[in-house]
Amino acid sequence: MRPEILFPLFKDVTVLPGVGKRTAALIEKITDPHLVDLCWHLPASLIDRRYRPHIADARDGDIATLEVHVDDHFKAPRKGLPYKVRCSDHTGYLTLVFFHPHVDYLQKTLPIGEDVIISGRVDHYQGEIQIAHPDHMVLAKDADRLPLVEPVYPLTQGLSNKVLSHAIEGALESVVPLAEWLDDAHVAREKWPAWHEAVNAAHHPESENDLEPHHPARTRLAYDELLANQLALALMRRHMRKQKGRVFEGDGTLTDKLLSLLPYTLTAAQTRSIDEIVADMAQPERMMRLLQGDVGSGKTVVALMAMLRVIESGSQAAIMAPTEILAHQHYNYIAPLCGQLGIQCARLTGRDKGKIREEVLTNLADGTTKIVVGTHALFQEGVTFHDLGLAVIDEQHRFGVHQRLALSGKSGATDVLVMTATPIPRTLTLTAYGDMDVSRLDEKPPGRKPVTTRAMPLERLGDVVEGLRRALKDGDQIYWVCPLVEESDVMALTSAEERSKHLREIFGDQVAHVHGRMSPNEKDKVMQDFQAGAIRILVATTVIEVGVDVPQANIMVIEHAERFGLSQLHQLRGRVGRGDDHASCLLLYQSPLNDVALARINIMRETDDGFRIAEEDLRLRGAGDVLGTRQSGLPVFRLADLEKHAALLQTARDDAVLILNKDPDLESPRGQALRTLLYLFERDEAVQFLRAG
Ligand code: ADP
Ligand code: MG
């Protein structure tokens, strides 16, 4: 349970004065809707109002704060002209200019004969010194109400910096001193402020320097966030390790036979990964291993080798895919091989009902079925295994930490192998999978041809269609991917459907589309037709089918490429170039391209190295563009910048290990404070792994 001292921070932003439903909805566009989330929303820049000249000295174009006397108000002489207020000091006159004024308000705020403080951008205009629509106007006696240095926050359309700053100031009132969770010596050495001071300092920068990631306040907060992350992962890892594992030592009969059945030899990376997995499974601890490999690097056969190892020892293995089509595809690949190996393989997805399902369940329960391929339905109620030794999770960057936890609860001492196609940068691996050992397929099977990548504006759709006409004549097969719009399935669906309709008008029945709302049977039918070549252009939304393997498909068209993240583009492109024909990828974009989108497209044209692309992706992703990361299930950091704080991450990792060695259940006073830290960063699930948690 969250400690009481944190309750105020986890209140909804609507408790703040001046924040109603409408503002809350806008805030929710930039961060989560609790006070604590506002505290994590740090300023990106600042406005310095400390320049305090006399009127005659005020430099054109600069932000200045002036103390002046209000002389007179002048109504606009006619429509379209501004309302003016003339002010002065002993050096000259300042004219305040207002278009569409609220006259009552101005007369109240700027009473004739009073001294006021005005802050805004100075404009020398037609011999006059002016400020149009000052940012601040207060009576001289209320001078302390005027912020001389104002933080400027990342915003969203409709939300002003003023409103957001005000809300954040309100949220900061809930920031109270908390017991220090960091090592005192560490804090002293780094000259870091205490947590509550750090939060306040981060929101009240005095100079540009205070906005730097290496400023002590920001560094401290980043460290807190990373430590919470690493501590949570370490707890999770320990929890999983603590569960008794099994020793699997196969005799090699099945694995050797599989190798002889394969039409190719394994790559060195595949062999190395298999060795690592086999060695891990032979240990008495539970295996928690990540198999990381770019699209097309051949993870499936590695997983199959691991599964056979477990079966040689008399246990069962399961492989779970994120979608039914992928489950289907794994099954189609694995089942025939199992047939040749003389072991029973079954499929279980959400759609398998009635008799078929009963039969699968019976065979799983009595151990007849050795390998089962399925979706998350595999780990639902009612599915019992005779003796599940290994669970393979084909993540395709969909599941994430939570699902791994759910699985660990379900499957007891089962070894776990997670496969991910996301070429995650090393730094991110540590944050997302710090709880796992990693095997890497850093080499592709031989014979892969580079994919020619081109970019074209959408206006040239006509040319693209002509190109497709020629390609179809040459017997090519084409994927056409439409984007997911703002996470809305409905929009994505319309765009794919509409594009499909348009292409059908031109190319007829060779075109079909597939999307998430179709029934599994319909989807399968389309995929099978595409695989068989009866359908030559497949229009799809991305999310559904990232992992499909149709080797003869050789052209990938990505519509609205500017809306995709780099890693997504890379994943999609990886769908082609698997067969014998020359492959190409066409990035269709909506012009004009912004800088980031342009950079992404250029990188795509330059390289197909998944790791390089992942690093560039991380680099290009501004704070405002974490959508891709969110969708991928990777952790999103609000305070830490993984590039700039990379060294901190390493320290946090070591720190977490040290902490748990000394105080395994976080019971010491510092341990208690660390529990608060975990709650503060919403790692509640990790606390449950502590005794007396
Ligand atoms: P992914 O890592 O994307 O899941 P797959 O396991 O689907 O990759 O493999 C992609 C394709 O490469 C499959 O058609 C598979 O049969 C083939 N493949 C896997 N390993 C090799 C290899 N060592 N040599 C040649 N082809 C291979
Ligand atoms: Mg795969």
XYZ file of C-alpha atoms and ligand atoms in Angstrom:
721
model
C 0.000 0.000 0.000
C 1.161 3.445 -0.885
C 2.422 5.326 2.198
C 0.126 8.040 3.446
C 2.712 10.752 3.044
C 2.408 10.310 -0.722
C -1.382 10.491 -0.879
C -1.526 14.203 -1.770
C 0.865 13.697 -4.685
C -1.349 11.050 -6.190
C -4.438 13.204 -6.200
C -5.992 14.095 -9.486
C -4.959 17.404 -11.057
C -8.552 18.593 -10.860
C -8.099 19.206 -7.115
C -5.957 22.199 -8.062
C -7.622 25.595 -8.058
C -8.167 26.750 -11.608
C -7.916 23.271 -13.091
C -11.246 22.096 -14.371
C -12.134 19.192 -16.614
C -11.073 21.024 -19.742
C -7.623 21.957 -18.452
C -7.209 18.495 -16.972
C -7.895 16.985 -20.378
C -5.201 19.190 -21.883
C -2.761 18.293 -19.134
C -3.467 14.668 -19.816
C -2.174 15.168 -23.325
C 1.266 15.986 -22.015
C 1.501 13.892 -18.886
C -0.480 11.652 -16.590
C -3.194 13.319 -14.529
C -1.809 13.231 -10.993
C -0.076 15.985 -9.099
C 3.102 13.940 -9.031
C 3.082 13.813 -12.831
C 3.008 17.594 -12.954
C 5.995 17.638 -10.642
C 7.848 15.452 -13.138
C 6.996 17.797 -15.999
C 10.121 19.934 -15.995
C 10.613 23.270 -17.753
C 12.321 23.237 -21.127
C 13.457 26.844 -21.045
C 12.918 30.060 -19.139
C 12.008 33.675 -19.562
C 14.322 36.004 -17.729
C 12.614 39.204 -16.638
C 15.484 40.507 -14.594
C 16.438 43.110 -17.168
C 15.075 46.244 -15.485
C 15.947 49.327 -17.525
C 14.466 52.790 -17.453
C 12.180 53.431 -20.395
C 14.711 55.346 -22.477
C 17.281 52.566 -22.076
C 14.984 49.629 -22.866
C 16.509 47.724 -25.793
C 14.345 46.932 -28.789
C 13.278 43.283 -28.875
C 14.335 42.391 -25.331
C 12.129 41.183 -22.528
C 12.206 43.897 -19.912
C 10.529 44.679 -16.619
C 9.844 48.364 -16.022
C 8.412 50.351 -13.170
C 6.281 53.126 -14.675
C 3.576 55.653 -13.868
C 0.206 55.277 -15.625
C -0.592 58.625 -17.297
C -3.636 58.013 -19.429
C -5.831 55.544 -21.347
C -6.769 56.073 -24.995
C -9.668 54.200 -26.550
C -9.145 52.943 -30.070
C -10.114 55.801 -32.388
C -11.663 53.319 -34.797
C -12.068 49.631 -35.430
C -8.850 47.789 -36.184
C -6.700 50.225 -34.231
C -5.430 49.361 -30.768
C -6.354 50.594 -27.337
C -3.349 52.368 -25.817
C -2.164 53.178 -22.302
C 0.481 55.827 -21.928
C 2.991 55.393 -19.124
C 6.179 57.220 -18.172
C 9.186 57.406 -15.917
C 11.704 60.203 -15.594
C 13.472 59.140 -18.778
C 10.533 59.043 -21.197
C 7.249 57.512 -22.327
C 6.182 53.909 -22.751
C 3.058 53.032 -24.709
C 1.194 49.834 -23.875
C -0.714 48.506 -26.858
C -3.781 46.245 -26.776
C -5.801 44.829 -29.599
C -9.311 43.609 -28.762
C -9.000 44.874 -25.187
C -11.111 44.044 -22.170
C -11.407 47.695 -21.261
C -12.795 47.148 -17.752
C -9.965 44.835 -16.923
C -7.331 47.240 -18.233
C -8.769 50.136 -16.309
C -8.725 48.104 -13.142
C -5.230 46.739 -13.673
C -3.685 49.985 -14.848
C -5.375 52.746 -12.847
C -4.460 56.245 -13.983
C -2.066 57.878 -11.557
C -0.699 54.648 -10.098
C 2.793 53.167 -10.292
C 2.823 49.755 -11.939
C 5.297 47.129 -12.985
C 5.114 45.995 -16.579
C 6.961 43.077 -18.089
C 7.032 42.136 -21.735
C 8.889 42.417 -25.008
C 10.019 45.935 -25.863
C 9.269 47.215 -29.327
C 10.650 50.444 -30.800
C 7.902 51.350 -33.234
C 7.590 54.526 -35.281
C 9.600 56.548 -32.789
C 7.648 55.208 -29.824
C 8.779 52.760 -27.164
C 5.999 50.190 -26.861
C 5.056 46.931 -25.244
C 2.177 45.133 -26.909
C 0.126 42.889 -24.638
C 2.538 42.806 -21.680
C 3.016 39.372 -20.116
C 2.637 40.815 -16.634
C 1.112 43.942 -15.160
C 0.981 44.429 -11.396
C 0.718 47.394 -9.075
C 4.141 48.476 -7.830
C 3.171 47.604 -4.291
C 2.479 44.001 -5.413
C 5.887 43.696 -7.065
C 6.693 40.454 -5.290
C 3.852 38.758 -7.159
C 5.726 39.121 -10.388
C 8.005 36.226 -11.277
C 11.328 37.584 -12.440
C 12.402 34.280 -13.895
C 9.641 32.209 -15.396
C 9.947 28.555 -16.278
C 8.627 27.661 -19.723
C 7.093 24.223 -20.009
C 6.567 21.879 -22.919
C 2.969 22.572 -23.870
C 0.184 21.306 -26.015
C -2.262 23.176 -28.224
C -4.765 25.048 -26.086
C -2.761 24.940 -22.877
C -0.913 28.154 -22.061
C 2.296 28.345 -20.120
C 0.540 30.555 -17.597
C -2.176 28.023 -16.839
C 0.242 25.128 -16.730
C 2.764 26.992 -14.539
C -0.012 27.853 -12.178
C -1.114 24.224 -11.970
C 2.450 23.081 -11.421
C 2.970 25.642 -8.662
C -0.128 24.189 -7.050
C 1.188 20.656 -7.399
C 4.510 21.633 -5.866
C 2.711 22.479 -2.639
C 2.257 18.743 -2.160
C 5.985 18.183 -2.346
C 7.048 17.683 1.250
C 10.391 16.581 2.694
C 10.686 12.807 2.592
C 13.160 10.628 4.445
C 16.362 10.427 2.378
C 16.561 7.193 0.389
C 19.976 7.821 -1.082
C 23.211 7.036 0.652
C 24.187 10.168 2.615
C 27.817 9.948 1.545
C 26.748 9.672 -2.076
C 24.507 12.733 -1.811
C 27.240 14.719 -0.087
C 29.842 13.714 -2.654
C 27.634 14.751 -5.559
C 26.428 17.885 -3.736
C 22.852 16.909 -4.516
C 19.933 18.632 -2.824
C 17.322 16.673 -0.900
C 14.439 15.342 -2.979
C 11.914 18.066 -2.163
C 14.528 20.757 -2.735
C 15.509 19.178 -6.003
C 11.924 19.173 -7.300
C 11.475 22.807 -6.350
C 14.807 23.855 -7.795
C 14.106 22.034 -11.053
C 10.914 24.065 -11.458
C 12.535 27.371 -10.535
C 15.539 27.719 -12.782
C 17.485 30.923 -12.326
C 19.543 30.610 -15.468
C 19.951 28.480 -18.564
C 22.545 26.494 -16.714
C 19.915 25.298 -14.252
C 18.108 23.621 -17.136
C 21.063 21.455 -18.087
C 20.650 17.740 -17.462
C 23.790 17.868 -15.336
C 22.514 20.493 -12.983
C 22.525 18.950 -9.470
C 18.756 19.159 -8.982
C 17.971 17.550 -12.314
C 20.669 14.951 -11.888
C 19.340 14.017 -8.482
C 15.817 13.572 -9.830
C 17.062 11.544 -12.774
C 18.998 9.374 -10.392
C 15.954 8.841 -8.192
C 13.967 7.739 -11.187
C 16.662 5.386 -12.442
C 17.236 3.959 -8.999
C 13.530 3.228 -8.613
C 13.615 1.503 -11.983
C 16.721 -0.547 -11.220
C 15.595 -1.447 -7.741
C 12.231 -2.615 -9.048
C 13.905 -4.734 -11.704
C 16.367 -6.171 -9.201
C 13.502 -7.149 -6.912
C 11.659 -8.740 -9.756
C 14.722 -10.602 -10.855
C 15.400 -11.854 -7.351
C 11.811 -12.941 -6.993
C 12.021 -14.953 -10.162
C 15.396 -16.396 -9.327
C 14.259 -17.405 -5.877
C 11.682 -19.676 -7.338
C 13.210 -23.029 -7.737
C 14.253 -23.791 -11.256
C 14.778 -27.112 -12.928
C 17.749 -28.759 -14.459
C 17.159 -29.595 -18.092
C 19.837 -31.727 -19.611
C 18.655 -33.177 -22.861
C 20.497 -35.956 -24.647
C 20.565 -34.089 -27.960
C 18.507 -36.622 -29.897
C 15.806 -34.181 -30.966
C 18.036 -31.136 -31.380
C 20.540 -33.045 -33.508
C 17.752 -34.363 -35.638
C 16.313 -30.888 -36.129
C 19.674 -29.600 -37.288
C 19.811 -32.316 -39.896
C 16.302 -31.438 -41.077
C 16.960 -27.737 -41.580
C 17.663 -26.704 -45.160
C 20.375 -24.342 -43.895
C 23.131 -24.228 -41.339
C 22.781 -22.028 -38.299
C 24.606 -18.740 -38.143
C 27.368 -18.350 -35.576
C 25.104 -16.024 -33.598
C 22.328 -18.616 -33.550
C 24.702 -21.346 -32.403
C 26.129 -19.113 -29.683
C 22.673 -18.139 -28.444
C 21.532 -21.743 -28.388
C 24.623 -22.679 -26.368
C 23.911 -19.905 -23.879
C 20.310 -20.956 -23.501
C 21.132 -24.632 -23.152
C 23.752 -23.876 -20.491
C 21.286 -21.682 -18.639
C 18.579 -24.325 -18.705
C 20.999 -26.867 -17.269
C 21.380 -24.702 -14.153
C 19.183 -25.348 -11.133
C 18.017 -21.713 -11.105
C 15.162 -20.551 -13.143
C 16.066 -19.166 -16.562
C 14.939 -15.631 -17.346
C 16.545 -14.892 -20.646
C 15.990 -12.413 -23.406
C 16.744 -13.370 -26.983
C 17.255 -10.180 -28.839
C 17.521 -10.209 -32.596
C 16.610 -7.951 -35.433
C 13.751 -8.891 -37.734
C 14.726 -11.846 -39.840
C 17.675 -12.817 -37.672
C 16.166 -16.271 -37.170
C 14.898 -16.329 -33.608
C 12.237 -18.946 -34.186
C 14.633 -21.787 -34.813
C 16.643 -20.824 -31.731
C 13.467 -21.012 -29.676
C 12.623 -24.342 -31.218
C 16.025 -25.753 -30.298
C 15.472 -24.637 -26.701
C 12.033 -26.214 -26.640
C 13.347 -29.507 -27.982
C 15.966 -29.552 -25.261
C 13.252 -29.385 -22.644
C 11.254 -32.085 -24.387
C 14.294 -34.339 -24.457
C 14.192 -34.108 -20.664
C 10.578 -35.202 -20.660
C 8.898 -31.803 -20.152
C 6.636 -29.641 -22.274
C 7.241 -26.289 -23.924
C 4.960 -23.440 -24.940
C 5.443 -20.546 -27.294
C 3.246 -17.496 -26.975
C 2.829 -14.949 -29.745
C 1.260 -11.520 -29.449
C -1.344 -12.028 -32.175
C -3.297 -14.906 -33.611
C -1.736 -14.549 -37.018
C 1.710 -14.799 -35.531
C 0.686 -17.784 -33.458
C -0.630 -19.328 -36.607
C 2.576 -18.617 -38.436
C 4.757 -20.089 -35.708
C 2.521 -23.125 -35.714
C 2.780 -23.543 -39.464
C 6.537 -23.438 -39.203
C 6.936 -25.603 -36.119
C 4.225 -28.227 -36.596
C 5.643 -29.868 -39.758
C 9.096 -30.048 -38.182
C 7.564 -31.621 -35.086
C 5.850 -34.089 -37.368
C 9.200 -35.115 -38.773
C 10.655 -35.320 -35.284
C 7.771 -37.491 -34.143
C 6.490 -35.206 -31.397
C 3.035 -33.773 -30.956
C 2.473 -30.080 -31.436
C -0.800 -28.234 -30.856
C -2.202 -24.771 -31.300
C -4.291 -22.874 -28.783
C -5.682 -19.401 -29.304
C -8.711 -17.531 -28.025
C -10.772 -18.676 -30.963
C -10.302 -22.369 -30.359
C -13.553 -23.371 -28.736
C -15.614 -26.440 -28.011
C -14.379 -29.878 -28.959
C -11.088 -28.794 -30.473
C -10.185 -26.788 -27.413
C -11.196 -29.651 -25.125
C -8.947 -31.993 -26.998
C -5.986 -29.614 -26.899
C -6.481 -29.092 -23.181
C -6.694 -32.819 -22.484
C -3.514 -33.508 -24.401
C -1.705 -30.698 -22.623
C -2.866 -31.920 -19.236
C -1.814 -35.512 -19.788
C 1.451 -34.601 -21.474
C 0.728 -36.085 -24.898
C 1.264 -32.689 -26.493
C 4.865 -31.636 -26.203
C 4.787 -28.217 -27.801
C 1.909 -25.818 -27.767
C 1.829 -22.657 -29.838
C -0.635 -19.940 -28.941
C -1.561 -16.478 -27.840
C -1.964 -15.249 -24.273
C -4.929 -17.631 -24.128
C -2.260 -20.132 -23.152
C -1.933 -18.616 -19.742
C -5.561 -18.224 -18.943
C -7.632 -20.110 -16.484
C -8.464 -23.622 -17.357
C -5.214 -24.370 -19.135
C -3.142 -26.858 -17.212
C 0.065 -28.412 -18.330
C 1.288 -31.835 -17.424
C 4.751 -30.392 -16.874
C 5.602 -27.102 -18.496
C 9.363 -26.711 -18.569
C 9.861 -23.742 -20.870
C 7.722 -20.808 -21.884
C 8.876 -18.846 -24.906
C 7.320 -15.429 -25.289
C 7.605 -13.935 -28.727
C 7.290 -10.377 -27.653
C 7.705 -8.510 -30.921
C 7.876 -5.508 -28.610
C 4.327 -5.834 -27.374
C 4.198 -7.296 -23.930
C 6.554 -5.731 -21.483
C 7.345 -6.210 -17.872
C 3.809 -6.613 -16.603
C 3.025 -9.560 -18.772
C 6.249 -11.199 -17.743
C 5.127 -10.866 -14.165
C 1.735 -12.372 -14.880
C 3.464 -15.247 -16.540
C 5.816 -15.808 -13.649
C 2.849 -16.123 -11.327
C 1.235 -18.677 -13.577
C 4.038 -20.936 -14.463
C 5.983 -21.602 -11.283
C 9.394 -23.044 -11.927
C 9.134 -22.772 -15.685
C 12.118 -21.390 -17.547
C 11.339 -18.299 -19.539
C 12.763 -17.146 -22.848
C 11.537 -13.824 -24.174
C 12.161 -13.044 -27.818
C 12.203 -9.480 -28.942
C 12.695 -8.078 -32.394
C 13.247 -4.585 -31.092
C 16.867 -3.742 -31.571
C 16.872 -2.005 -28.241
C 19.866 0.166 -27.529
C 22.043 -1.202 -24.779
C 21.046 1.516 -22.348
C 17.400 0.676 -22.780
C 18.007 -3.018 -22.444
C 19.253 -2.353 -18.973
C 16.176 -0.379 -18.021
C 13.612 -2.620 -19.664
C 15.174 -5.997 -19.165
C 17.571 -5.408 -16.286
C 15.927 -8.451 -14.742
C 17.031 -10.757 -17.529
C 20.102 -12.267 -19.073
C 20.521 -11.439 -22.708
C 21.466 -13.447 -25.787
C 21.907 -11.509 -28.977
C 21.501 -12.486 -32.584
C 23.727 -9.842 -34.046
C 24.131 -11.480 -37.420
C 21.655 -12.227 -40.149
C 21.347 -15.459 -42.067
C 23.414 -15.324 -45.246
C 21.832 -14.382 -48.536
C 19.796 -11.449 -47.275
C 19.822 -8.732 -49.848
C 19.821 -5.100 -48.914
C 16.456 -3.465 -49.459
C 16.481 -0.448 -51.742
C 14.788 2.331 -49.853
C 13.272 5.390 -51.458
C 11.117 8.236 -50.237
C 8.401 10.068 -52.144
C 5.763 12.644 -51.270
C 2.168 11.430 -51.245
C 1.344 13.817 -54.066
C 3.113 11.386 -56.354
C 0.685 8.602 -55.565
C -0.119 8.424 -59.264
C 3.480 7.498 -60.099
C 3.489 4.970 -57.297
C 0.431 3.283 -58.719
C 2.075 3.127 -62.147
C 5.163 1.622 -60.493
C 3.012 -1.008 -58.849
C 1.422 -1.853 -62.159
C 4.852 -2.663 -63.582
C 5.854 -4.534 -60.434
C 2.748 -6.703 -60.588
C 3.588 -7.563 -64.182
C 6.998 -8.744 -62.972
C 5.241 -10.979 -60.447
C 6.133 -8.931 -57.393
C 4.182 -9.068 -54.154
C 3.499 -6.004 -52.151
C 2.751 -4.950 -48.592
C 1.070 -1.593 -48.264
C 1.051 -0.321 -44.703
C -1.188 2.452 -43.406
C -0.473 4.201 -40.174
C -2.093 3.993 -36.840
C -3.538 7.417 -36.252
C -3.218 8.705 -32.694
C -3.631 5.256 -31.250
C -7.103 5.160 -32.644
C -7.904 1.826 -34.202
C -10.920 3.279 -35.887
C -8.969 5.849 -37.851
C -6.271 3.386 -38.793
C -8.923 1.029 -39.936
C -10.551 3.582 -42.167
C -7.284 4.555 -43.734
C -6.339 0.959 -44.515
C -9.809 0.174 -45.745
C -9.969 3.225 -47.908
C -6.575 2.642 -49.413
C -7.540 -0.934 -50.095
C -10.732 0.189 -51.805
C -8.808 2.662 -53.912
C -6.256 0.064 -54.979
C -8.975 -2.476 -55.715
C -10.570 -0.008 -58.088
C -7.308 -0.041 -60.003
C -5.971 -3.557 -59.563
C -9.091 -5.545 -58.776
C -9.162 -8.734 -56.755
C -5.417 -8.979 -56.339
C -5.801 -6.463 -53.522
C -7.001 -7.282 -50.013
C -6.651 -5.811 -46.598
C -6.273 -7.079 -43.084
C -6.880 -5.265 -39.817
C -7.521 -5.846 -36.141
C -11.291 -5.750 -36.319
C -11.643 -8.646 -38.712
C -12.522 -12.050 -37.365
C -9.574 -14.380 -36.940
C -10.884 -16.590 -39.721
C -11.141 -13.712 -42.136
C -7.628 -12.611 -41.254
C -6.233 -16.068 -41.759
C -7.927 -16.417 -45.081
C -6.407 -13.183 -46.344
C -2.968 -14.061 -45.004
C -3.125 -17.500 -46.564
C -4.148 -16.051 -49.893
C -1.277 -13.605 -49.684
C 1.137 -16.344 -48.761
C -0.107 -18.459 -51.653
C 0.206 -15.540 -54.053
C -3.503 -15.287 -54.871
C -3.429 -11.834 -53.326
C -0.615 -9.675 -54.567
C -1.142 -6.439 -52.686
C -1.836 -6.686 -48.987
C -2.985 -3.490 -47.305
C -2.548 -3.576 -43.546
C -2.259 -1.540 -40.397
C 1.040 -2.057 -38.670
C 0.109 -3.123 -35.266
C -1.398 -6.377 -36.200
C 1.170 -8.132 -38.167
C 4.666 -7.039 -37.411
C 6.125 -10.505 -37.428
C 4.699 -12.188 -40.514
C 7.048 -14.080 -42.751
C 6.146 -14.193 -46.431
C 9.527 -14.597 -48.088
C 8.388 -13.885 -51.639
C 6.845 -10.509 -50.753
C 9.412 -8.052 -51.989
C 7.937 -4.574 -51.975
C 6.971 -2.606 -48.896
C 5.049 0.617 -49.284
C 4.669 2.628 -46.091
C 2.079 5.327 -46.339
C 2.499 8.374 -44.108
C 5.973 7.210 -43.246
C 6.428 10.466 -41.348
C 4.067 9.203 -38.674
C 6.118 6.162 -37.844
C 8.991 5.929 -35.430
C 12.333 4.825 -36.768
C 12.227 1.445 -35.134
C 8.777 0.817 -36.494
C 9.898 1.717 -39.992
C 12.811 -0.623 -39.604
C 10.602 -3.441 -38.373
C 8.271 -2.988 -41.294
C 11.026 -2.883 -43.855
C 12.398 -6.085 -42.371
C 9.317 -7.861 -43.737
C 10.788 -7.748 -47.233
C 14.148 -8.868 -48.592
C 13.775 -12.407 -47.300
C 13.290 -14.114 -50.614
C 15.266 -14.483 -53.819
C 13.984 -11.401 -55.580
C 15.334 -7.924 -55.246
C 13.391 -6.037 -52.591
C 12.457 -2.420 -52.170
C 10.827 -0.174 -49.648
C 8.968 2.984 -50.532
C 8.399 5.588 -47.851
C 5.431 7.707 -48.857
C 5.267 10.874 -46.869
C 3.026 13.848 -46.442
C 4.968 16.992 -47.190
C 6.227 19.234 -45.758
C 8.370 17.034 -43.578
C 9.528 18.356 -40.248
C 13.202 18.010 -39.313
C 12.782 14.911 -37.228
C 10.716 13.082 -39.824
C 13.231 14.040 -42.476
C 16.092 12.786 -40.330
C 14.281 9.487 -39.788
C 13.709 8.982 -43.473
C 17.318 9.789 -44.264
C 18.572 7.307 -41.713
C 16.315 4.666 -43.213
C 17.891 5.305 -46.577
C 21.394 5.201 -45.176
C 21.416 2.056 -43.103
C 19.667 -1.170 -42.274
C 21.680 -1.832 -39.144
C 19.046 -2.339 -36.474
C 21.271 -1.277 -33.610
C 22.377 1.910 -35.286
C 18.741 2.651 -36.073
C 17.744 2.053 -32.483
C 20.392 4.449 -31.206
C 19.353 7.103 -33.702
C 15.751 6.556 -32.741
C 16.500 7.240 -29.130
C 18.511 10.309 -30.073
C 15.783 11.740 -32.286
C 13.008 11.209 -29.848
C 12.261 14.432 -28.116
C 10.468 14.519 -24.808
C 7.274 15.149 -26.724
C 7.517 12.083 -28.870
C 7.509 9.171 -26.558
C 4.507 7.604 -28.174
C 6.616 5.070 -29.979
C 8.301 4.103 -26.754
C 5.004 3.816 -24.940
C 3.616 1.535 -27.589
C 6.684 -0.613 -27.518
C 6.203 -1.313 -23.830
C 9.611 0.089 -22.998
C 9.769 2.171 -19.866
C 9.280 5.848 -20.340
C 11.486 8.072 -18.246
C 10.339 11.521 -17.390
C 13.335 12.812 -15.516
C 16.200 10.760 -16.812
C 17.543 11.230 -20.306
C 19.065 7.906 -21.183
C 21.606 9.414 -23.469
C 22.762 12.190 -21.190
C 22.427 10.229 -17.966
C 23.866 6.945 -19.202
C 26.545 6.924 -16.514
C 23.914 7.457 -13.817
C 22.069 4.385 -14.982
C 25.107 2.214 -14.409
C 25.589 3.678 -10.929
C 21.911 3.152 -10.133
C 22.186 -0.439 -11.183
C 25.189 -1.056 -8.919
C 23.491 0.848 -6.130
C 20.382 -1.336 -6.390
C 22.461 -4.498 -6.107
C 24.344 -3.132 -3.111
C 21.166 -2.044 -1.380
C 19.540 -5.447 -1.702
C 22.685 -7.218 -0.549
C 22.766 -5.192 2.630
C 19.057 -4.961 3.293
C 17.279 -7.640 1.277
C 13.793 -6.722 2.400
C 14.241 -2.978 2.718
C 13.601 -2.988 6.440
C 16.252 -0.565 7.685
C 15.322 3.113 7.935
C 16.926 3.703 4.546
C 15.121 0.631 3.273
C 11.807 2.119 4.365
C 12.684 5.336 2.561
C 13.479 3.308 -0.552
C 10.040 1.745 -0.385
C 8.645 5.250 -0.527
C 10.833 5.896 -3.548
C 9.380 2.830 -5.271
C 5.861 4.076 -4.615
C 6.761 7.569 -5.676
C 7.750 6.235 -9.085
C 4.811 3.866 -9.191
C 6.762 0.669 -8.903
C 4.130 -0.664 -6.539
C 4.315 -4.116 -8.066
C 7.943 -4.439 -7.015
C 7.160 -3.812 -3.353
C 5.009 -6.913 -3.232
C 8.164 -8.987 -3.654
C 9.463 -7.820 -0.298
C 8.793 -9.819 2.786
C 6.468 -7.830 5.012
C 5.764 -5.752 1.933
P 12.759 -13.526 -36.747
O 14.015 -13.381 -35.976
O 12.340 -12.251 -37.414
O 11.655 -14.160 -35.983
P 12.542 -15.905 -38.286
O 12.846 -16.840 -37.204
O 11.116 -15.720 -38.672
O 13.149 -14.479 -37.936
O 13.429 -16.249 -39.527
C 13.331 -15.535 -40.727
C 13.584 -16.438 -41.909
O 14.956 -16.810 -41.940
C 12.788 -17.698 -41.857
O 12.294 -17.943 -43.127
C 13.815 -18.765 -41.446
O 13.490 -20.026 -41.932
C 15.078 -18.231 -42.061
N 16.316 -18.611 -41.360
C 16.507 -18.699 -40.016
N 17.785 -19.042 -39.730
C 18.426 -19.157 -40.913
C 19.786 -19.501 -41.283
N 20.715 -19.760 -40.381
N 20.066 -19.528 -42.599
C 19.127 -19.236 -43.526
N 17.852 -18.931 -43.251
C 17.495 -18.895 -41.960
Mg 9.682 -14.011 -35.606
